[in-house]
Short mmCIF file of C-alpha atoms and ligand atoms in Angstrom, two decimals:
data_model
loop_
_atom_site.label_atom_id
_atom_site.label_comp_id
_atom_site.label_asym_id
_atom_site.label_seq_id
_atom_site.Cartn_x
_atom_site.Cartn_y
_atom_site.Cartn_z
CA MET X 92 25.43 -14.95 61.85
CA ASP X 93 26.02 -11.24 61.31
CA HIS X 94 23.31 -10.47 58.81
CA VAL X 95 19.70 -11.21 57.87
CA VAL X 96 19.19 -13.87 55.19
CA THR X 97 16.06 -13.65 53.03
CA CYS X 98 14.75 -16.11 50.44
CA ILE X 99 11.62 -16.70 48.39
CA ALA X 100 10.09 -20.10 47.60
CA PRO X 101 7.39 -21.17 45.14
CA VAL X 102 4.01 -22.87 45.24
CA ASN X 103 3.81 -26.34 43.65
CA ILE X 104 0.75 -27.99 42.14
CA ALA X 105 0.48 -31.79 42.17
CA VAL X 106 -0.75 -33.57 39.05
CA ILE X 107 -0.41 -36.95 40.80
CA LYS X 108 -1.71 -36.23 44.28
CA TYR X 109 -0.11 -37.11 47.58
CA TRP X 110 -2.92 -38.33 49.83
CA GLY X 111 -2.11 -40.51 52.83
CA LYS X 112 0.91 -41.23 55.00
CA LYS X 113 2.40 -44.64 55.76
CA ASN X 114 4.31 -43.14 58.67
CA GLU X 115 2.70 -40.18 60.45
CA GLU X 116 5.74 -39.45 62.58
CA LEU X 117 8.23 -39.26 59.68
CA VAL X 118 5.68 -37.96 57.14
CA LEU X 119 6.36 -40.77 54.65
CA PRO X 120 3.78 -40.85 51.85
CA LEU X 121 1.70 -43.89 50.90
CA ASN X 122 2.12 -43.16 47.20
CA ASP X 123 4.35 -41.28 44.76
CA SER X 124 3.30 -37.76 43.82
CA LEU X 125 4.36 -35.48 41.00
CA SER X 126 4.11 -31.72 40.84
CA LEU X 127 4.87 -28.63 38.79
CA THR X 128 6.66 -25.80 40.55
CA LEU X 129 5.27 -22.37 39.75
CA ASP X 130 7.22 -19.21 39.01
CA CYS X 131 8.09 -17.16 42.10
CA GLU X 132 7.48 -13.98 40.11
CA GLN X 133 3.69 -14.22 40.48
CA MET X 134 3.34 -16.21 43.74
CA HIS X 135 5.83 -16.89 46.51
CA ALA X 136 6.45 -17.15 50.21
CA LYS X 137 9.19 -14.81 51.45
CA THR X 138 11.13 -15.48 54.66
CA SER X 139 13.83 -13.55 56.53
CA VAL X 140 15.95 -15.20 59.21
CA ILE X 141 18.54 -13.99 61.69
CA ALA X 142 19.97 -16.01 64.59
CA GLY X 143 22.55 -15.37 67.27
CA PRO X 144 23.62 -15.85 70.89
CA PHE X 145 22.06 -12.49 71.84
CA PHE X 146 18.43 -13.53 71.21
CA GLU X 147 16.64 -14.97 74.24
CA ASN X 148 13.95 -16.95 72.46
CA ASP X 149 12.78 -18.15 69.07
CA MET X 150 10.23 -15.76 67.55
CA VAL X 151 8.19 -16.11 64.38
CA TRP X 152 6.03 -13.56 62.56
CA LEU X 153 3.71 -14.80 59.83
CA ASN X 154 1.86 -12.39 57.55
CA GLY X 155 2.28 -9.54 60.00
CA GLU X 156 1.25 -11.43 63.14
CA ILE X 157 3.37 -12.94 65.84
CA MET X 158 2.94 -16.71 66.18
CA SER X 159 3.17 -18.85 69.25
CA VAL X 160 6.17 -21.12 68.61
CA ASP X 161 5.40 -23.20 71.72
CA GLY X 162 1.88 -23.92 70.51
CA ASN X 163 3.01 -25.03 67.05
CA THR X 164 4.42 -28.55 67.01
CA ARG X 165 5.29 -28.52 63.29
CA LEU X 166 7.33 -25.36 63.62
CA GLN X 167 9.08 -26.72 66.71
CA LYS X 168 9.89 -29.94 64.90
CA CYS X 169 11.37 -28.00 61.97
CA PHE X 170 13.55 -25.90 64.34
CA GLN X 171 14.65 -29.04 66.19
CA LEU X 172 15.59 -30.85 62.98
CA VAL X 173 17.55 -27.84 61.71
CA ARG X 174 19.44 -27.71 65.03
CA ASP X 175 20.13 -31.47 64.81
CA LEU X 176 21.48 -30.95 61.30
CA ILE X 177 23.72 -28.09 62.47
CA LYS X 178 25.15 -30.44 65.14
CA LYS X 179 25.60 -33.23 62.58
CA LYS X 180 27.47 -30.93 60.19
CA LYS X 181 29.39 -28.73 62.61
CA GLY X 182 29.82 -30.87 65.76
CA VAL X 183 27.57 -31.63 68.73
CA ASN X 184 28.97 -28.84 70.84
CA CYS X 185 28.69 -26.23 68.14
CA ALA X 186 27.43 -22.89 69.53
CA GLU X 187 25.21 -22.16 66.53
CA ALA X 188 22.93 -25.09 67.41
CA LYS X 189 22.00 -23.24 70.62
CA TRP X 190 21.35 -19.86 69.00
CA LYS X 191 17.78 -18.60 69.09
CA ILE X 192 16.17 -17.84 65.76
CA ARG X 193 14.05 -14.93 64.53
CA VAL X 194 11.85 -15.58 61.52
CA CYS X 195 9.53 -13.28 59.61
CA SER X 196 7.53 -14.69 56.71
CA GLU X 197 4.83 -13.53 54.35
CA ASN X 198 3.09 -14.65 51.17
CA ASN X 199 2.50 -12.30 48.24
CA PHE X 200 -0.85 -14.02 47.62
CA PRO X 201 -3.88 -14.55 49.89
CA THR X 202 -3.13 -17.30 52.43
CA ALA X 203 -6.79 -17.97 53.10
CA ALA X 204 -7.55 -18.74 49.46
CA GLY X 205 -6.19 -22.27 49.96
CA LEU X 206 -3.47 -21.92 47.36
CA ALA X 207 -0.81 -24.31 48.64
CA SER X 208 0.53 -21.58 50.90
CA SER X 209 1.86 -23.96 53.56
CA ALA X 210 4.00 -25.83 51.00
CA ALA X 211 5.61 -22.58 49.85
CA GLY X 212 5.87 -21.32 53.45
CA TYR X 213 7.64 -24.35 54.92
CA ALA X 214 9.88 -24.80 51.87
CA CYS X 215 10.90 -21.17 52.27
CA LEU X 216 11.51 -21.47 56.01
CA ILE X 217 13.76 -24.52 55.62
CA TYR X 218 15.60 -23.15 52.58
CA THR X 219 16.27 -19.83 54.35
CA LEU X 220 17.44 -21.50 57.59
CA ALA X 221 19.68 -23.83 55.56
CA THR X 222 21.20 -20.87 53.71
CA ALA X 223 21.67 -18.92 56.93
CA PHE X 224 23.45 -21.84 58.65
CA GLN X 225 25.24 -23.03 55.47
CA LEU X 226 23.64 -26.48 55.48
CA THR X 227 23.65 -28.64 52.37
CA ASP X 228 20.71 -29.41 50.18
CA GLU X 229 20.28 -33.18 50.44
CA ASP X 230 18.86 -33.11 53.97
CA LEU X 231 16.32 -30.37 53.39
CA PRO X 232 13.33 -32.26 51.90
CA SER X 233 13.03 -34.50 54.95
CA ILE X 234 12.86 -31.43 57.22
CA ALA X 235 10.47 -29.44 54.99
CA ARG X 236 8.15 -32.48 54.89
CA GLN X 237 7.61 -32.15 58.63
CA GLY X 238 5.98 -28.76 58.12
CA SER X 239 3.76 -29.83 55.24
CA GLY X 240 4.32 -33.01 53.22
CA SER X 241 4.06 -31.29 49.86
CA ALA X 242 6.61 -28.62 50.94
CA CYS X 243 9.46 -30.99 50.04
CA ARG X 244 8.47 -30.64 46.37
CA SER X 245 8.72 -26.81 46.48
CA LEU X 246 12.49 -27.04 47.10
CA ASN X 247 13.00 -27.88 43.40
CA GLY X 248 11.95 -26.13 40.23
CA GLY X 249 10.22 -27.59 37.17
CA PHE X 250 8.69 -31.08 37.37
CA VAL X 251 9.23 -32.81 40.68
CA HIS X 252 8.72 -36.44 41.73
CA TRP X 253 8.34 -37.30 45.44
CA ARG X 254 8.93 -41.02 45.63
CA ALA X 255 7.13 -43.18 48.15
CA ASP X 256 9.76 -45.93 48.35
CA VAL X 257 11.95 -45.57 51.40
CA ASP X 258 15.68 -45.83 51.99
CA LYS X 259 17.37 -48.79 53.69
CA CYS X 260 16.70 -47.41 57.19
CA GLU X 261 13.03 -46.92 56.27
CA SER X 262 13.27 -43.35 57.50
CA ASP X 263 13.43 -41.27 54.36
CA SER X 264 11.86 -40.84 50.96
CA THR X 265 13.41 -39.03 48.03
CA VAL X 266 12.49 -36.03 45.94
CA VAL X 267 13.87 -35.85 42.41
CA GLN X 268 13.56 -33.34 39.60
CA ILE X 269 12.21 -35.00 36.43
CA ALA X 270 12.80 -31.98 34.20
CA SER X 271 13.59 -28.31 34.74
CA ASP X 272 11.16 -25.45 34.08
CA THR X 273 12.93 -24.66 30.79
CA HIS X 274 12.13 -28.14 29.44
CA TRP X 275 8.51 -27.14 28.70
CA PRO X 276 8.50 -23.31 28.51
CA GLU X 277 5.18 -23.28 26.62
CA MET X 278 3.36 -24.58 29.71
CA ILE X 279 1.02 -22.01 31.29
CA VAL X 280 -0.80 -22.39 34.61
CA LEU X 281 -4.02 -20.58 35.46
CA ILE X 282 -5.42 -20.47 38.95
CA LEU X 283 -9.16 -19.95 39.04
CA VAL X 284 -9.87 -18.62 42.50
CA VAL X 285 -13.40 -19.63 43.37
CA ASN X 286 -15.70 -17.53 45.51
CA ASP X 287 -16.13 -19.70 48.56
CA SER X 288 -16.09 -19.13 52.29
CA LYS X 289 -16.73 -22.60 53.66
CA LYS X 290 -14.01 -23.97 55.94
CA LYS X 291 -12.68 -27.27 54.68
CA THR X 292 -11.18 -30.23 56.58
CA SER X 293 -7.39 -29.72 56.65
CA SER X 294 -5.38 -32.00 54.38
CA THR X 295 -3.64 -33.55 57.42
CA ILE X 296 -6.93 -34.62 58.98
CA GLY X 297 -8.61 -35.46 55.67
CA MET X 298 -5.85 -37.80 54.53
CA LYS X 299 -5.74 -39.53 57.91
CA GLN X 300 -9.48 -40.20 57.70
CA SER X 301 -9.07 -41.51 54.14
CA VAL X 302 -6.29 -43.89 55.22
CA ASN X 303 -8.52 -45.19 58.02
CA THR X 304 -11.77 -45.53 56.11
CA SER X 305 -11.45 -45.48 52.31
CA GLU X 306 -11.29 -48.84 50.56
CA LEU X 307 -10.73 -47.11 47.23
CA LEU X 308 -7.51 -45.56 48.56
CA LYS X 309 -5.83 -48.97 48.70
CA TYR X 310 -6.74 -49.60 45.07
CA ARG X 311 -5.44 -46.15 44.08
CA VAL X 312 -2.13 -46.64 45.91
CA ASN X 313 -1.43 -50.16 44.63
CA GLU X 314 -2.96 -50.21 41.16
CA CYS X 315 -3.36 -46.69 39.77
CA VAL X 316 -0.63 -44.37 41.00
CA PRO X 317 2.39 -46.53 40.00
CA LYS X 318 1.12 -46.82 36.40
CA ARG X 319 0.04 -43.20 36.17
CA THR X 320 3.31 -41.89 37.56
CA ALA X 321 5.34 -43.79 34.97
CA GLN X 322 3.00 -42.63 32.19
CA ILE X 323 3.00 -38.96 33.19
CA ILE X 324 6.80 -38.90 33.53
CA GLN X 325 7.01 -40.18 29.95
CA ALA X 326 4.41 -37.63 28.78
CA ILE X 327 6.44 -34.85 30.43
CA LYS X 328 9.69 -36.06 28.85
CA ASP X 329 7.97 -36.21 25.42
CA LYS X 330 6.08 -32.92 26.02
CA HIS X 331 2.95 -34.81 25.01
CA PHE X 332 0.29 -32.39 26.24
CA SER X 333 -2.89 -34.40 25.71
CA LYS X 334 -1.48 -37.43 27.57
CA PHE X 335 -0.20 -35.22 30.38
CA ALA X 336 -3.61 -33.51 30.55
CA GLU X 337 -5.71 -36.68 30.62
CA ILE X 338 -3.64 -38.26 33.42
CA THR X 339 -3.78 -34.99 35.38
CA MET X 340 -7.58 -34.74 35.16
CA ARG X 341 -8.10 -38.44 35.92
CA ASP X 342 -5.86 -38.22 38.97
CA SER X 343 -7.63 -35.14 40.31
CA ASN X 344 -11.00 -36.83 39.82
CA GLN X 345 -9.80 -40.00 41.52
CA PHE X 346 -8.40 -38.06 44.45
CA HIS X 347 -11.79 -36.38 44.98
CA ALA X 348 -13.51 -39.77 44.60
CA ILE X 349 -11.29 -41.01 47.46
CA CYS X 350 -12.36 -37.98 49.48
CA LEU X 351 -16.01 -38.92 48.91
CA ASP X 352 -15.23 -42.55 49.77
CA THR X 353 -13.80 -41.36 53.09
CA TYR X 354 -16.23 -41.79 55.97
CA PRO X 355 -17.50 -39.25 56.90
CA PRO X 356 -16.73 -37.80 53.44
CA CYS X 357 -14.40 -34.83 52.84
CA ILE X 358 -16.03 -32.56 50.31
CA TYR X 359 -13.56 -30.11 48.84
CA LEU X 360 -15.17 -29.25 45.49
CA ASN X 361 -18.24 -27.04 45.31
CA HIS X 362 -20.76 -26.39 42.54
CA ILE X 363 -18.46 -23.79 40.93
CA SER X 364 -15.60 -26.35 40.80
CA HIS X 365 -17.99 -28.75 39.04
CA GLU X 366 -19.00 -26.01 36.56
CA ILE X 367 -15.29 -25.49 35.77
CA ILE X 368 -14.77 -29.24 35.23
CA SER X 369 -17.74 -29.41 32.83
CA PHE X 370 -16.63 -26.29 30.98
CA ILE X 371 -13.09 -27.62 30.41
CA HIS X 372 -14.42 -30.93 29.07
CA ASP X 373 -16.86 -29.02 26.82
CA TYR X 374 -14.03 -26.77 25.59
CA ASN X 375 -11.77 -29.74 24.77
CA GLU X 376 -14.67 -31.38 22.97
CA ALA X 377 -15.39 -28.21 20.99
CA VAL X 378 -11.77 -27.81 19.84
CA GLY X 379 -11.61 -31.56 19.09
CA GLN X 380 -8.50 -32.25 21.20
CA ILE X 381 -7.42 -32.12 24.85
CA LYS X 382 -5.92 -28.64 24.99
CA VAL X 383 -6.67 -27.79 28.63
CA ALA X 384 -6.46 -29.74 31.92
CA TYR X 385 -7.70 -29.06 35.45
CA THR X 386 -6.66 -30.28 38.86
CA PHE X 387 -8.04 -29.49 42.33
CA ASP X 388 -6.35 -29.84 45.73
CA ALA X 389 -8.13 -29.93 49.08
CA GLY X 390 -10.27 -26.91 48.17
CA PRO X 391 -12.57 -25.59 45.42
CA ASN X 392 -9.99 -23.57 43.40
CA ALA X 393 -9.01 -24.92 40.00
CA PHE X 394 -5.43 -25.17 38.73
CA VAL X 395 -5.53 -25.21 34.95
CA PHE X 396 -2.73 -26.24 32.56
CA LEU X 397 -2.49 -25.34 28.90
CA GLU X 398 0.10 -24.40 26.31
CA LYS X 399 0.81 -20.76 25.46
CA GLU X 400 -0.57 -20.97 21.92
CA ASN X 401 -4.03 -21.83 23.31
CA LEU X 402 -4.05 -19.25 26.10
CA SER X 403 -5.70 -16.35 24.37
CA SER X 404 -8.55 -18.35 22.82
CA PHE X 405 -9.19 -20.33 26.03
CA LEU X 406 -9.18 -17.19 28.20
CA SER X 407 -11.72 -15.42 26.00
CA GLU X 408 -14.11 -18.37 26.27
CA LEU X 409 -13.45 -18.70 30.02
CA ILE X 410 -14.18 -15.03 30.69
CA HIS X 411 -17.27 -15.24 28.48
CA VAL X 412 -18.59 -18.23 30.48
CA PHE X 413 -17.43 -17.01 33.92
CA PRO X 414 -17.93 -13.23 33.72
CA PRO X 415 -16.40 -11.14 36.53
CA ASN X 416 -18.11 -8.67 38.82
CA HIS X 417 -15.29 -6.19 38.10
CA PHE X 418 -13.13 -6.59 35.07
CA ASP X 419 -10.13 -4.44 36.23
CA THR X 420 -8.65 -6.94 38.67
CA TYR X 421 -10.04 -10.15 37.18
CA LEU X 422 -6.87 -11.18 35.33
CA ARG X 423 -3.71 -11.13 37.45
CA GLY X 424 -0.15 -12.39 37.12
CA ILE X 425 1.69 -12.37 33.79
CA SER X 426 0.73 -8.95 32.50
CA SER X 427 1.69 -9.27 28.86
CA ILE X 428 -1.16 -11.55 27.82
CA GLN X 429 -3.27 -10.45 24.89
CA ILE X 430 -6.80 -11.75 24.86
CA ASN X 431 -8.36 -12.34 21.49
CA SER X 432 -11.89 -11.34 22.30
CA ARG X 433 -13.42 -13.41 19.51
CA ILE X 434 -15.81 -15.97 20.90
CA MET X 435 -15.67 -19.08 18.73
CA PHE X 436 -18.12 -21.36 20.48
CA ASN X 437 -21.65 -21.22 21.72
CA PHE X 438 -21.14 -21.63 25.47
CA THR X 439 -23.80 -20.08 27.68
CA PRO X 440 -22.48 -17.50 30.16
CA LYS X 441 -23.07 -18.20 33.84
CA GLU X 442 -23.95 -15.65 36.50
CA LYS X 443 -21.31 -13.01 37.25
CA GLY X 444 -18.78 -13.37 40.06
CA LEU X 445 -18.49 -17.16 40.42
CA LEU X 446 -14.72 -16.66 40.22
CA LYS X 447 -12.94 -14.05 42.35
CA TYR X 448 -10.03 -13.73 39.96
CA ILE X 449 -7.80 -15.61 37.53
CA MET X 450 -4.05 -15.79 38.15
CA VAL X 451 -1.93 -16.37 35.05
CA THR X 452 1.46 -17.91 35.77
CA LYS X 453 4.09 -20.33 34.44
CA LEU X 454 6.68 -22.78 35.70
CA GLY X 455 9.64 -21.64 37.74
CA ASN X 456 13.02 -22.81 38.97
CA GLY X 457 12.63 -23.07 42.75
CA PRO X 458 13.70 -21.08 45.83
CA LYS X 459 16.31 -18.35 45.77
CA CYS X 460 17.92 -15.70 47.99
CA ILE X 461 17.04 -12.04 47.61
CA ASN X 462 18.19 -8.78 49.16
CA SER X 463 15.01 -7.14 50.42
CA HIS X 464 14.55 -8.14 54.03
CA LEU X 465 11.54 -8.42 56.36
CA LEU X 466 13.65 -8.21 59.57
CA ASN X 467 16.24 -5.68 60.74
CA GLN X 468 19.61 -6.63 62.29
CA ASP X 469 17.97 -6.76 65.75
CA GLY X 470 15.51 -9.41 64.54
CA ILE X 471 12.55 -7.03 64.53
CA PRO X 472 10.13 -6.90 61.55
CA TYR X 473 10.21 -3.68 59.48
O1 PMV S 695 1.20 -31.09 52.06
P1 PMV S 695 -0.13 -31.29 52.67
O2 PMV S 695 -0.04 -32.10 53.92
O3 PMV S 695 -0.85 -29.99 52.84
O4 PMV S 695 -1.02 -32.17 51.62
C1 PMV S 695 -1.21 -31.79 50.30
C2 PMV S 695 -2.33 -32.55 49.71
C3 PMV S 695 -2.76 -32.14 48.30
O5 PMV S 695 -2.51 -30.77 48.08
C4 PMV S 695 -4.25 -32.37 48.17
C5 PMV S 695 -2.08 -32.98 47.24
C6 PMV S 695 -0.64 -32.68 46.92
O6 PMV S 695 0.06 -33.63 46.53
O7 PMV S 695 -0.21 -31.52 47.00
#
């Protein structure tokens, strides 16, 4: 490889949540999940890779700091699987499989905010390595999954379905695109970043505890998710927002009910998350239709879906109810939004600063290669 390869990869937000593995080793999910891939323009992981016979060891820099590759089993597994794939495609004695790899990666959004950064990060790592070694696409989800289960969904744009049923060898599960980002261009995503400093149980540990202790999880996996997945796929195909929104909110609520049913419980939502949930239900009630939906992952931040035509009126009510400490940096992301400052309803404002900021974004079309690199030709970060 005579040059650095750099790619960016998006965050994805699940509307049917993945929670629980049936095979820890292979990272096979207990249930189907379905996500929306966000636009890389506002949020992405960016990764540069160079490899060659002249490097003595694998080295990885993440967000400006060098990482210990030896101490990171997920990273090692990803490298190993990429090398196995190189051998499979190019022959067992192929020199490239022995080359050492230099990786430098960073996110253009705060990692600590719990915004699905590992999904974007691992999807980006695998996509960039695959591009650098000219490997084909069909094998990538199973490698990305080893870094973070949900990373396999960030390899596609638009609406993505990670299926729980396995192949004949019981070693793989498939990821399929239901519709591209251009299918529903009116869809807007807001991320309400909640002021919170409490450290939460990681999703890996949380889902393991749920599998071991939650009785509700079995009901969810067998009875609820199969029906919901079929219904939400239809709602997406029909662009039926209120159906899509109701299933999304019900699935988020059920996922957090499973977390509470886990023993000891995993508590990811805080009082601000609950205020957001109430506000969105009140808003939908006030407008007389489900115009806005929320979903929460393993943290207190809200991911909110709505159609463009409702953005301005919803944002003015949201900012009225959740006033910022500083207005200048409160709204981030898509810069062209006009807020109609007319307040239509009688919601009572809460104290200032419950939200750190609001990111406004839309759907996107998946990872891509770019020309601005994080590493020089010698494999050293700029
Ligand atoms: O990909 P992981 O192992 O970080 O798990 C993701 C779990 C959720 O974000 C809560 C749900 C999902 O499907 O993304």
